[in-house]
mmCIF file of C-alpha atoms in Angstrom:
data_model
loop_
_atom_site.group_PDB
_atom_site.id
_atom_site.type_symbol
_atom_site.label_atom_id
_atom_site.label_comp_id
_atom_site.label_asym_id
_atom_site.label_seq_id
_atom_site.Cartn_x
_atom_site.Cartn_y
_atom_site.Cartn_z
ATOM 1 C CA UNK P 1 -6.345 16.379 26.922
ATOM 2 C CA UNK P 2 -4.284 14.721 29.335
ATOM 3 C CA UNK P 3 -1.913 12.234 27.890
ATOM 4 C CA UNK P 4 -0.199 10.687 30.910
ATOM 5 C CA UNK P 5 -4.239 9.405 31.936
ATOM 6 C CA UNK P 6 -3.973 7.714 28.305
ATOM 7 C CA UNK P 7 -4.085 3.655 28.159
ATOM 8 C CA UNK P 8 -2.463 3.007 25.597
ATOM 9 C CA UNK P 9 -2.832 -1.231 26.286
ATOM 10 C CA UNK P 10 -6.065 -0.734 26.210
ATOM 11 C CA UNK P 11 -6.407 1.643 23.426
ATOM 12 C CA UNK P 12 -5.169 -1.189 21.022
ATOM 13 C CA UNK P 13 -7.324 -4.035 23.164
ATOM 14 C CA UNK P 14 -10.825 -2.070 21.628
ATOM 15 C CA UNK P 15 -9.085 -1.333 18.468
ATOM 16 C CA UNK P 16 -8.398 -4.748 17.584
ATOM 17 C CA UNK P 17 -11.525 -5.681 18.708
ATOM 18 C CA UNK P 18 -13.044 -2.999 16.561
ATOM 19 C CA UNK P 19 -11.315 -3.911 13.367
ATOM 20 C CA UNK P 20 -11.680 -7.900 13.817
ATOM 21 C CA UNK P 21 -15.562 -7.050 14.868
ATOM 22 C CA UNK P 22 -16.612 -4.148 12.483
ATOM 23 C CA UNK P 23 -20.421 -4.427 12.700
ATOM 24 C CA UNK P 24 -20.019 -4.516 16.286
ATOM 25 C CA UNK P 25 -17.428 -1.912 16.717
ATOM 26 C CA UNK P 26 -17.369 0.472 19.738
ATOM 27 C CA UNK P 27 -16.165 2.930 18.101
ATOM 28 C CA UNK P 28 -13.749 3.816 14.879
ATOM 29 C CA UNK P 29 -10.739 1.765 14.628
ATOM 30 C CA UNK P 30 -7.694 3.513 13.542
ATOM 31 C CA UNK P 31 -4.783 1.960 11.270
ATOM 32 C CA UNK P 32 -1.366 2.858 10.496
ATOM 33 C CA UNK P 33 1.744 1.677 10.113
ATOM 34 C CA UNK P 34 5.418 2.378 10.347
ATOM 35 C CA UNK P 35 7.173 2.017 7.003
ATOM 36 C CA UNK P 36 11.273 2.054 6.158
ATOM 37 C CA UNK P 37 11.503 5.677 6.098
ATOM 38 C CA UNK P 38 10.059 6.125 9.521
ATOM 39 C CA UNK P 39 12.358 3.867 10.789
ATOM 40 C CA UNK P 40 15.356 5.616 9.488
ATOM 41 C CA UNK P 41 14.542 8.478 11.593
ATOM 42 C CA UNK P 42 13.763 6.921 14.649
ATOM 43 C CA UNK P 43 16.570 4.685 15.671
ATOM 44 C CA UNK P 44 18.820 5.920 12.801
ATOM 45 C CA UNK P 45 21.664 6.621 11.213
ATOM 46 C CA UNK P 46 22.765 2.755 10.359
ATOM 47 C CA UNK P 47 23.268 1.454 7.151
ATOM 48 C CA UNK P 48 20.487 0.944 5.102
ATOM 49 C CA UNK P 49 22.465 -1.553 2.868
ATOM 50 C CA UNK P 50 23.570 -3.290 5.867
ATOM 51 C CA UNK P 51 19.820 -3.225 6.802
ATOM 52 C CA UNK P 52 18.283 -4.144 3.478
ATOM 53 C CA UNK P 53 21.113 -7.131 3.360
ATOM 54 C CA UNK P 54 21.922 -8.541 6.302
ATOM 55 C CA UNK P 55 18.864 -10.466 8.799
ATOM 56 C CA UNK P 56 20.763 -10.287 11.837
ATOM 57 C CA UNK P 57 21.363 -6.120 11.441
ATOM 58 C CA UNK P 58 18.087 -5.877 10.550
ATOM 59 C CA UNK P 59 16.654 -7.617 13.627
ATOM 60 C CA UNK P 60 18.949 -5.353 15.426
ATOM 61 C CA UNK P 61 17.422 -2.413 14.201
ATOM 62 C CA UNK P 62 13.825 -3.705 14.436
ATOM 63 C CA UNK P 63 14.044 -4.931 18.597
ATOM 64 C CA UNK P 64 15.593 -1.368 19.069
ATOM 65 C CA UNK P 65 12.879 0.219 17.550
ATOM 66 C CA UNK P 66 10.215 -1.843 18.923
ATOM 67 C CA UNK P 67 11.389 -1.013 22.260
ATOM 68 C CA UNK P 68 10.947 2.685 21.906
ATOM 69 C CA UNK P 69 7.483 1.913 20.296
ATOM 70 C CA UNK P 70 6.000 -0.383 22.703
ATOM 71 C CA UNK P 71 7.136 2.071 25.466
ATOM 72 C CA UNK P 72 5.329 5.227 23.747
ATOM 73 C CA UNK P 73 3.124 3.640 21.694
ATOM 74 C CA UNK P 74 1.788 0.254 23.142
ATOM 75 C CA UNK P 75 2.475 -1.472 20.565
ATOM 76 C CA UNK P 76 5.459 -3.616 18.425
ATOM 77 C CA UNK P 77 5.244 -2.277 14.994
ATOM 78 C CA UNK P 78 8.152 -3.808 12.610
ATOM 79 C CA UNK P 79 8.777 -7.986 12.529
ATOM 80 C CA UNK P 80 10.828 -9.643 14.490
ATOM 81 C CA UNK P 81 10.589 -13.224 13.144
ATOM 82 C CA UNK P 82 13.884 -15.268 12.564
ATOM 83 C CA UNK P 83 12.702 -15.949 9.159
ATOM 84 C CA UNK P 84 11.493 -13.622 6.718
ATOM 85 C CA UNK P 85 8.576 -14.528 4.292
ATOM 86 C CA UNK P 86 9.904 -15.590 0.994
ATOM 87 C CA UNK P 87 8.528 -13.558 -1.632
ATOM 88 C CA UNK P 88 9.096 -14.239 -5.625
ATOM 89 C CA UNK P 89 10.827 -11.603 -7.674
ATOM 90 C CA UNK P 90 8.759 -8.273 -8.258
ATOM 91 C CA UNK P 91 6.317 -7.848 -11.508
ATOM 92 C CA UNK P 92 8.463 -4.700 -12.452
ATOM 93 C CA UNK P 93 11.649 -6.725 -12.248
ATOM 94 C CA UNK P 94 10.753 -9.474 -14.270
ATOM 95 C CA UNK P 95 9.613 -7.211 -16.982
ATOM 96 C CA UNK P 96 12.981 -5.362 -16.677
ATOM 97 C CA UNK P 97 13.032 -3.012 -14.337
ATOM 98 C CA UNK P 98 16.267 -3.004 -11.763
ATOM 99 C CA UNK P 99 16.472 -2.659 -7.884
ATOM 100 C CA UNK P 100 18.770 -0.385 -6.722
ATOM 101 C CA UNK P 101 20.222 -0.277 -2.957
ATOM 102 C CA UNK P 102 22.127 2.493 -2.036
ATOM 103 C CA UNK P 103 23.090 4.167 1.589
ATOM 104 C CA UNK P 104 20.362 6.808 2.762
ATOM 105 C CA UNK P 105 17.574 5.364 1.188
ATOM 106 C CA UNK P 106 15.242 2.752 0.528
ATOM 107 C CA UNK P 107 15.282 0.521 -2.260
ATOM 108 C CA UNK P 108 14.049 1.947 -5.557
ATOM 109 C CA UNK P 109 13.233 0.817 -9.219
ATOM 110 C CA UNK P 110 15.119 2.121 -11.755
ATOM 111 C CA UNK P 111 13.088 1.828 -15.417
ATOM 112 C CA UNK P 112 13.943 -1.044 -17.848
ATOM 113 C CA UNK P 113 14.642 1.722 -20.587
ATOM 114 C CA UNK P 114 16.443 4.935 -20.843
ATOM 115 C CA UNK P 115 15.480 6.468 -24.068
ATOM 116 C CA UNK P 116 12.152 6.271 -26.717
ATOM 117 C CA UNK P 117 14.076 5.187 -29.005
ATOM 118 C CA UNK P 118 14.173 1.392 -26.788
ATOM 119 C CA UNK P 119 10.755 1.549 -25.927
ATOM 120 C CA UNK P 120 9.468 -0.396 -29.316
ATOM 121 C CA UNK P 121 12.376 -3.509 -28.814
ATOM 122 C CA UNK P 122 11.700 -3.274 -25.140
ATOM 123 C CA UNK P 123 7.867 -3.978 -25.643
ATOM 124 C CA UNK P 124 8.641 -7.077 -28.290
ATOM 125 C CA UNK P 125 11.047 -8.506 -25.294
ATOM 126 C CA UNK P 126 8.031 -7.847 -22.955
ATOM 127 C CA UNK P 127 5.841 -9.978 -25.336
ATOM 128 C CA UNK P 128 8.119 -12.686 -24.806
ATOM 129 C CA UNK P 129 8.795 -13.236 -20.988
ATOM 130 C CA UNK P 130 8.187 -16.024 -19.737
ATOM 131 C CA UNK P 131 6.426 -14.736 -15.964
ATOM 132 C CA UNK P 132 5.561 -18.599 -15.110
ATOM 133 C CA UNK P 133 9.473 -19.216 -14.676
ATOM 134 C CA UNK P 134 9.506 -16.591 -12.010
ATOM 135 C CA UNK P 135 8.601 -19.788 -9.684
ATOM 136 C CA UNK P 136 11.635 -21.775 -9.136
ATOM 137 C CA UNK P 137 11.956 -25.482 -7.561
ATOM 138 C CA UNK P 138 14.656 -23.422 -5.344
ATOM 139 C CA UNK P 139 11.990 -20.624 -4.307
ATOM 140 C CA UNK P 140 9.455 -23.374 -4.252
ATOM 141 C CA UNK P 141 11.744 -25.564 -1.457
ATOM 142 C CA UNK P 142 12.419 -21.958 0.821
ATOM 143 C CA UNK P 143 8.655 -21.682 0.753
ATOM 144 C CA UNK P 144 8.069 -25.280 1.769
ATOM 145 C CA UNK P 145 10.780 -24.654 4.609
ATOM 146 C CA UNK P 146 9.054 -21.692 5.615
ATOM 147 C CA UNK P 147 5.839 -23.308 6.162
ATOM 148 C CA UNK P 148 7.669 -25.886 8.578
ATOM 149 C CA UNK P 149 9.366 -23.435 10.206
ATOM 150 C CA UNK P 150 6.679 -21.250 11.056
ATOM 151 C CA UNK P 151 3.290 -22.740 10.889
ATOM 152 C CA UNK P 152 2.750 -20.172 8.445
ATOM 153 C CA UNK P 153 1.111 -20.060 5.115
ATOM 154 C CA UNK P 154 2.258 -17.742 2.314
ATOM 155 C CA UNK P 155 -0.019 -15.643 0.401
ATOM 156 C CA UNK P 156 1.361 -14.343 -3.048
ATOM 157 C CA UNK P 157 -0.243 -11.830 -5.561
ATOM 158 C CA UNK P 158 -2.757 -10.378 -2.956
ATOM 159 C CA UNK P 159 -1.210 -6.819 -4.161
ATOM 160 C CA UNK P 160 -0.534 -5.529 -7.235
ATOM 161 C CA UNK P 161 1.202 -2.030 -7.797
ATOM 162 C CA UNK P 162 -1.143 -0.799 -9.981
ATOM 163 C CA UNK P 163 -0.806 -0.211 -14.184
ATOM 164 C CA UNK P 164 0.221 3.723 -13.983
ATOM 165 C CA UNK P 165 2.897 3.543 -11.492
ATOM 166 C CA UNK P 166 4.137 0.061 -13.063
ATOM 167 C CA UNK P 167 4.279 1.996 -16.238
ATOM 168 C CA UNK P 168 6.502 4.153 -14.647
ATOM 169 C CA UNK P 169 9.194 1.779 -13.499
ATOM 170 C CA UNK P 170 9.112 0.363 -16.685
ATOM 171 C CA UNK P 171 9.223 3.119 -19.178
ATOM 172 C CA UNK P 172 10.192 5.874 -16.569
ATOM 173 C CA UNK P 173 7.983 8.830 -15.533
ATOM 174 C CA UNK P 174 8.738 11.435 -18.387
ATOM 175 C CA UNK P 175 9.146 8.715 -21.120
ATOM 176 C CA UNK P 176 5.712 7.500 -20.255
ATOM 177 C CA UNK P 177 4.139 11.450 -20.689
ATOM 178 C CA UNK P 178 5.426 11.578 -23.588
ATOM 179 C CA UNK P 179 4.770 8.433 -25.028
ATOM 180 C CA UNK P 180 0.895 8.480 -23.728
ATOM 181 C CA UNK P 181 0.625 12.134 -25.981
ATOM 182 C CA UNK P 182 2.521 11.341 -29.091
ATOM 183 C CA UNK P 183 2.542 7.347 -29.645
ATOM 184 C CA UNK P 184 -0.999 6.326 -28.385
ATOM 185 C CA UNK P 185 -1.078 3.504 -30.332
ATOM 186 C CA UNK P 186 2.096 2.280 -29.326
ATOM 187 C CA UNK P 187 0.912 2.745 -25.763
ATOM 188 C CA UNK P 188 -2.265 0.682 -26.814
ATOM 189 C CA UNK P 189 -0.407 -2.466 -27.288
ATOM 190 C CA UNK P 190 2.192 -1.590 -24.232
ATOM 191 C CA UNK P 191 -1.102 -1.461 -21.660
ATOM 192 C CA UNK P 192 -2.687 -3.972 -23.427
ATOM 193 C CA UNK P 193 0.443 -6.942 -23.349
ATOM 194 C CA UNK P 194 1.112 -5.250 -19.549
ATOM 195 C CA UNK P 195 -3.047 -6.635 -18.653
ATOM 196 C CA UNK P 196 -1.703 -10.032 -19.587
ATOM 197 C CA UNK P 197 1.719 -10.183 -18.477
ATOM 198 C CA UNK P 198 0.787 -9.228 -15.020
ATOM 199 C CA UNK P 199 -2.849 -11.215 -14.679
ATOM 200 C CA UNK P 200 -0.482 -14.334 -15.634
ATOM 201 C CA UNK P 201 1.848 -13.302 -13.161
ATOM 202 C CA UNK P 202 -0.832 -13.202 -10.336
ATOM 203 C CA UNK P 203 -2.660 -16.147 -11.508
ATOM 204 C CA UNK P 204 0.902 -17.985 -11.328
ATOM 205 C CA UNK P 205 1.763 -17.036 -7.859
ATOM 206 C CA UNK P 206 -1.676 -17.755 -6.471
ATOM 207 C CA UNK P 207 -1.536 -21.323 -7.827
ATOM 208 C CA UNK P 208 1.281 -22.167 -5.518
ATOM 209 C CA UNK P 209 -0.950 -21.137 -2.540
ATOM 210 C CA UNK P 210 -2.609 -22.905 -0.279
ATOM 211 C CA UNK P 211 -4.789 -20.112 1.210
ATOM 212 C CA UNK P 212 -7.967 -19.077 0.523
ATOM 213 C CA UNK P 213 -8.080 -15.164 -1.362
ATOM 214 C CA UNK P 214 -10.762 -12.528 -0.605
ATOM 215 C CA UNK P 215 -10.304 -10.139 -3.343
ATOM 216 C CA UNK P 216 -7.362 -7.531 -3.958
ATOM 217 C CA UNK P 217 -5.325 -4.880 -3.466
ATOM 218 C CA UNK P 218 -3.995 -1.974 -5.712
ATOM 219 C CA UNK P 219 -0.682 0.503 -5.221
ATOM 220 C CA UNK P 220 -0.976 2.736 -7.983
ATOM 221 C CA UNK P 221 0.478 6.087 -6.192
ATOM 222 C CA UNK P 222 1.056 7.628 -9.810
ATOM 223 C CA UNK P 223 -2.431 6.903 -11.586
ATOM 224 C CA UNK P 224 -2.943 11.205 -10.776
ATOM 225 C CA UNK P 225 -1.078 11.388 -14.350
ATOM 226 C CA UNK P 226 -3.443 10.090 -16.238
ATOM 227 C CA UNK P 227 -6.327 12.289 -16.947
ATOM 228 C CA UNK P 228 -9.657 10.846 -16.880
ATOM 229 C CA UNK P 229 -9.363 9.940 -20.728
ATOM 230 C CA UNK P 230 -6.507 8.286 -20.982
ATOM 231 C CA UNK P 231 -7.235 6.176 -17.341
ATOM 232 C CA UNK P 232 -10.268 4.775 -18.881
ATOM 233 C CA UNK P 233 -8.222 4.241 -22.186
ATOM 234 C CA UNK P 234 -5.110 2.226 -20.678
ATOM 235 C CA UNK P 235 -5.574 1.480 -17.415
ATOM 236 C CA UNK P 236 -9.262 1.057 -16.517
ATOM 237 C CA UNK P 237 -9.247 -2.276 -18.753
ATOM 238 C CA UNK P 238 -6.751 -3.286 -16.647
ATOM 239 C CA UNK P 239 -8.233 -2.729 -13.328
ATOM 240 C CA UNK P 240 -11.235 -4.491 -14.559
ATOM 241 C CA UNK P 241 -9.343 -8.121 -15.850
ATOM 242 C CA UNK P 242 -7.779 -8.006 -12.663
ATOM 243 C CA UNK P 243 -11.110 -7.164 -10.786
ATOM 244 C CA UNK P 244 -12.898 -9.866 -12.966
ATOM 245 C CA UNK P 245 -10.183 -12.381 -12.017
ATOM 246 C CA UNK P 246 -9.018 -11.901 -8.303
ATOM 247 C CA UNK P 247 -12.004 -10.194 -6.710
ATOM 248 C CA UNK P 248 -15.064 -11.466 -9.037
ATOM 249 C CA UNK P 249 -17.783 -11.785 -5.598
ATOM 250 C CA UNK P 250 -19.641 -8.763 -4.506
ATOM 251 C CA UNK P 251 -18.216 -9.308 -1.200
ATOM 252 C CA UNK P 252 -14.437 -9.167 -2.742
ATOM 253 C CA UNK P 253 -11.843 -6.822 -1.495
ATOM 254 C CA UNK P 254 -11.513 -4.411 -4.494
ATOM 255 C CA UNK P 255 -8.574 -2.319 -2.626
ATOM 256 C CA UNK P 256 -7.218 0.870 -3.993
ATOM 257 C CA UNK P 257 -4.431 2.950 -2.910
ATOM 258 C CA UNK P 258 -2.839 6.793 -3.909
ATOM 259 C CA UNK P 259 -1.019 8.798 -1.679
ATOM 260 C CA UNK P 260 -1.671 11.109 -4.605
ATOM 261 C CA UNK P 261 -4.596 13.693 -5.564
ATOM 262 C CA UNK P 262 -6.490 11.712 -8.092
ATOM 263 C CA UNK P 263 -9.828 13.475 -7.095
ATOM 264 C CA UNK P 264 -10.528 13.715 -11.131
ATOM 265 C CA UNK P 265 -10.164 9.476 -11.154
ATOM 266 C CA UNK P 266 -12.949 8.905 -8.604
ATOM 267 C CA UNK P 267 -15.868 8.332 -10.692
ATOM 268 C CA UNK P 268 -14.265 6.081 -12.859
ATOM 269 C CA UNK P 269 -12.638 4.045 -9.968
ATOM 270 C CA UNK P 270 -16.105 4.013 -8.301
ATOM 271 C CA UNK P 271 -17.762 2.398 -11.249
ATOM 272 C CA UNK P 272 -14.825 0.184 -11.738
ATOM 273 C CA UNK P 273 -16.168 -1.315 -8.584
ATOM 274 C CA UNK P 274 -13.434 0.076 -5.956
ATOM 275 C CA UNK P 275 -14.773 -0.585 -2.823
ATOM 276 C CA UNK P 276 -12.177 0.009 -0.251
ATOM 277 C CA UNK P 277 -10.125 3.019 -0.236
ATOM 278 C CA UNK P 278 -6.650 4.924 0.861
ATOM 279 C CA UNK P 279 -6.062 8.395 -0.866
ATOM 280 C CA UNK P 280 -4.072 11.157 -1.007
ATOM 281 C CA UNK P 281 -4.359 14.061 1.512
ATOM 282 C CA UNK P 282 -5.405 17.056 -0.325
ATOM 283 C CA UNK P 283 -9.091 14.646 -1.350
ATOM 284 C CA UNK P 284 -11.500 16.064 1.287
ATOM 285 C CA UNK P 285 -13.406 12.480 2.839
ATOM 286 C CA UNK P 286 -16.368 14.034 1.832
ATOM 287 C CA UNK P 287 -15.789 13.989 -1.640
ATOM 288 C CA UNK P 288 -14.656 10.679 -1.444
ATOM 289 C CA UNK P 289 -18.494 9.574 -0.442
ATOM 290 C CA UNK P 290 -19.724 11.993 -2.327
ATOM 291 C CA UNK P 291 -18.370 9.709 -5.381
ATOM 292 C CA UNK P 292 -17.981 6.391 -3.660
ATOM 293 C CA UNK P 293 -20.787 6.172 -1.240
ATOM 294 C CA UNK P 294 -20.518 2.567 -0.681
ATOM 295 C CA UNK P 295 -16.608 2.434 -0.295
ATOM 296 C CA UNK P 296 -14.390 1.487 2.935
ATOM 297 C CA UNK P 297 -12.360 4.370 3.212
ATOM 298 C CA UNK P 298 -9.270 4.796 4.800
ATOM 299 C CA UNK P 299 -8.460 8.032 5.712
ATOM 300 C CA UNK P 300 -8.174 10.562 5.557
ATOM 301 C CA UNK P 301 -4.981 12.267 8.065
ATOM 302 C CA UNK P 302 -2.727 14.279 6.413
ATOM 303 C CA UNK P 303 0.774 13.101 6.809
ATOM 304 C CA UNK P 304 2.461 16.696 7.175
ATOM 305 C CA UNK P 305 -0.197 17.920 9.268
ATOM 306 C CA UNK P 306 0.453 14.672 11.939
ATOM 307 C CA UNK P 307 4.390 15.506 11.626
ATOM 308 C CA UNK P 308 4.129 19.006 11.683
ATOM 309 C CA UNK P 309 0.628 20.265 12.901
ATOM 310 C CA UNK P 310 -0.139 21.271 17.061
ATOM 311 C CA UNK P 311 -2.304 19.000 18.827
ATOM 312 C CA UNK P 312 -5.016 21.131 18.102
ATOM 313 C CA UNK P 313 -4.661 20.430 14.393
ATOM 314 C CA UNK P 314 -4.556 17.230 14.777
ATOM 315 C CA UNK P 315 -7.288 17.253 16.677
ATOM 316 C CA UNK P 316 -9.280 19.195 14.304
ATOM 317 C CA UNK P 317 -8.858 16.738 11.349
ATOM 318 C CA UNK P 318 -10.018 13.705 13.795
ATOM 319 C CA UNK P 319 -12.688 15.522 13.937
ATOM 320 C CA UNK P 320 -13.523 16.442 10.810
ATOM 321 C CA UNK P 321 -13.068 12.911 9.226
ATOM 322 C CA UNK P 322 -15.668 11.662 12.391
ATOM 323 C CA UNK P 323 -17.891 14.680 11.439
ATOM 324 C CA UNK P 324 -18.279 13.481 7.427
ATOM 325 C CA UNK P 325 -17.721 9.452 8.361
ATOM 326 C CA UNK P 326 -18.431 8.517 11.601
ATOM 327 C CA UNK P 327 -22.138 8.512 10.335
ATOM 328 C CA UNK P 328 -22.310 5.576 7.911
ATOM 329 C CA UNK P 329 -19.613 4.181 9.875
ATOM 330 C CA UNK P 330 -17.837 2.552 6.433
ATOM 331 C CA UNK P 331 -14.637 3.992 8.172
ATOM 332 C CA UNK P 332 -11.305 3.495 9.832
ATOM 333 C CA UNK P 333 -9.353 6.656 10.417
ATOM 334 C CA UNK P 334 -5.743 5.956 8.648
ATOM 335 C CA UNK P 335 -2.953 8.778 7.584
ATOM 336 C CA UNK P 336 -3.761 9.657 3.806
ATOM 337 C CA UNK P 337 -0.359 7.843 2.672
ATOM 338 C CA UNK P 338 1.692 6.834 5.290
ATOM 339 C CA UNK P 339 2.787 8.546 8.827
ATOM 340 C CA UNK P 340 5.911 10.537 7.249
ATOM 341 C CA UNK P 341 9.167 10.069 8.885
ATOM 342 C CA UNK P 342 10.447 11.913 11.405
ATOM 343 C CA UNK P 343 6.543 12.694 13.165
ATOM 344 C CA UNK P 344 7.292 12.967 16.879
ATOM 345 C CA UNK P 345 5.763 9.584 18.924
ATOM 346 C CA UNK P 346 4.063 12.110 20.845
ATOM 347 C CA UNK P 347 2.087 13.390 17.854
ATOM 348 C CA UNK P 348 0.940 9.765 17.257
ATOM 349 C CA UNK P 349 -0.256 9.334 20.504
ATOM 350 C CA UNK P 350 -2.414 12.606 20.200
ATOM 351 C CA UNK P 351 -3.709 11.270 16.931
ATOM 352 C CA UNK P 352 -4.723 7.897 19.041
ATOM 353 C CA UNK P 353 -6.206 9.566 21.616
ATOM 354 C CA UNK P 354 -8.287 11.573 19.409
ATOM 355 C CA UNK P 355 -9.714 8.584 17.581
ATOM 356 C CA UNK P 356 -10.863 7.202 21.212
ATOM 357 C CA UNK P 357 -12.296 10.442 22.500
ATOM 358 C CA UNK P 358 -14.397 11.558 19.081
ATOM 359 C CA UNK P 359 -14.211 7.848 17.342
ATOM 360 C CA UNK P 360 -16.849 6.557 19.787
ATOM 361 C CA UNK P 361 -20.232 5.166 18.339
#
C-alpha cells in the first residue's frame, strides 16, 4: 500500500459515479460522513454554543475544516452555504421534549417528564397537541425565501427518529424500562397515540413540499431495548403505518438505522419490509443477509476499529465485508454508525483506498 500513489480526485470521480449509477457500478461505492463530534476534534476547541448559535462562527469553523479535508481527503465534507435550510421544530420537541445547548457538546434532548408519577398527565397533554400548528405563516415565509435564495427545494419528514429512541426523549431511558415491564397497558395507549401524533406530523410537513418523496428513513439507535416481544407489540405497528403511508411502492426507500446491536430485531424488521440498512458494529454483514437477503446494506466498518485499528485491520474488515457482499453487490461499504471523532485523516484514507483496491467488480 502506497498512499502518496493514491488519487484521491479521482477516487471520489468513480465513487460518485458508482453511487449515482449502481447497476453499472465499477466497483463498491463507499459512504460516510463527518458528523458534529468529528468536527470538534478536528479543528477544535471553539465554542460549541457559539457554533450551534451563531452562522457566521459556524461558517468559520466549517471553511477551516474543509480546508484540511479537501487537502487529505479530496473532498469538502460540512456546508458552506450562506443560508441554512429551514427546518420546522423537532417531533420530540413538540411533544415536550427540550433542547439543551451546552459548551463541549452537541445538542441533546432532555425527556418531557422526570418522574412516573407525570407520565399518565403527560400522555393526556400528548393526546391533545395540536402537531399541524408546528407550520407557521413565519416558517412558511423563511421557506419561501429560501427557495428564492437558493434555487433550492425543501424536503421535510423524509426521516423520522424512530418509535424506541423517540420514546426515550420523551419518557427518558429508565422511565421507559420500567414502564414497558410494569404498566403495559399504559404503554399500549402511549405507542399507540405516538403512531398518530407523529404520522400527522409527517403527513403535515410533506404537504408543504413541493418535491416528489421516494420512501423513508428511520433513526431508531435505541430500538436494541426492546426485545423481540415487546418490538412487535409497540413499535412494529408503528413502523408499518409509517411504511404503509410514506414508502407504500415496492420500489420505496424503507431506510433503517442503529448504531446499536439489534441482531435479535432482524427478522422482524425484515418482514416489516426494511429494505435498506445501517447497523451497529458488533452485527456480522453476514448475518445481516442471512436475515435480510434482499436489503441495501450499509456497512458494515466498525467505528473503533477505523479510529483505533492498524492499517492492516482496517484492511482486513474491507475485506471481509467485500468477501460476504461484494457478491450480490446490494452494497456500499459505510462505518457501522458514524466515523467516531478523533479517527486520524490518515486512517480514512486507508479505509478509501481499501474500498478501491478490493471494492472492484
Amino acid at each position: 500500500m502506497d498512499l502518496s500513489k493514491f488519487d484521491v480526485k479521482k477516487f471520489w470521480e468513480e465513487n460518485d459515479f458508482c453511487r449515482l449509477n449502481f447497476d453499472k457500478k465499477t466497483r463498491i461505492p463507499i459512504h460516510f460522513w463527518l458528523d458534529d463530534h468529528f468536527l470538534f476534534e478536528l479543528v477544535g476547541p471553539f465554542s460549541t454554543v457559539d457554533y450551534y448559535s451563531d452562522k457566521s462562527y459556524r461558517l468559520q469553523i466549517h471553511k477551516k475544516a474543509n480546508e484540511i479535508l479537501e487537502k487529505e481527503l479530496g473532498r469538502r465534507f460540512y456546508s458552506e452555504e450562506e443560508l441554512d435550510p429551514l427546518e420546522p421544530t423537532r417531533f420530540e420537541v413538540v411533544m415536550g421534549s427540550k433542547v439543551v445547548i451546552s459548551e463541549g457538546g452537541t445538542p441533546w434532548l432532555e425527556p418531557a417528564v422526570e418522574s412516573l408519577d407525570e407520565v399518565k398527565s403527560f400522555i393526556e397533554k400528548m393526546e391533545r397537541i395540536d402537531v399541524k400548528k408546528v407550520i407557521t405563516p413565519e416558517l412558511l415565509k423563511a421557506k419561501e425565501d429560501y427557495e428564492k435564495a437558493t434555487g433550492k427545494k425543501l424536503k421535510w419528514g423524509h426521516m423520522t427518529r424512530g418509535p424506541a429512541t423517540i420514546a426515550t426523549s420523551l419518557l427518558g431511558t429508565t422511565n421507559l424500562c420500567i414502564l414497558l415491564m410494569d404498566e403495559p397497558e399504559l404503554m399500549d395507549i402511549f405507542f399507540e397515540i405516538l403512531k398518530e401524533k407523529l404520522v400527522e406530523y409527517i403527513k403535515n410537513l410533506r404537504g408543504y413540499c413541493n418535491v416528489e418523496y421516494d420512501g423513508i428513513a428511520i433513526n431508531d439507535d435505541n430500538c436494541f431495548l426492546f426485545s423481540p416481544k415487546l418490538y412487535e407489540r409497540y413499535c412494529a405497528p408503528i413502523l408499518e403505518s409509517l411504511f404503509k403511508n410514506f414508502a407504500p411502492r415496492k420500489e420505496d426507500t424503507r431506510y433503517q438505522h442503529s448504531d446499536s446491536n439489534m441482531q435479535h430485531l432482524l427478522p422482524i424488521l425484515n418482514d416489516l419490509g426494511v429494505n435498506s440498512v445501517n447497523f451497529g458494529p458488533e452485527i456480522h454483514p453476514a448475518t445481516i443477509r442471512k436475515f435480510m437477503p434482499n436489503a441495501l446494506i450499509y456497512g458494515q466498518m466498525p467505528p473503533f476499529i477505523l479510529r483505533n485499528g492498524s492499517a492492516e485491520e482496517i484492511i482486513e474488515y474491507v475485506k471481509r465485508d467485500m468477501q460476504v457482499l461484494k457478491d450480490d453487490g446490494n452494497f456500499i461499504e459505510t462505518p457501522a454508525g458514524s466515523v467516531a471523532s478523533g479517527t486520524p485523516l490518515e486512517n480514512i484514507k486507508i479505509y478509501m483506498w481499501a474500498v478501491q483496491e478490493y471494492g472492484k467488480i
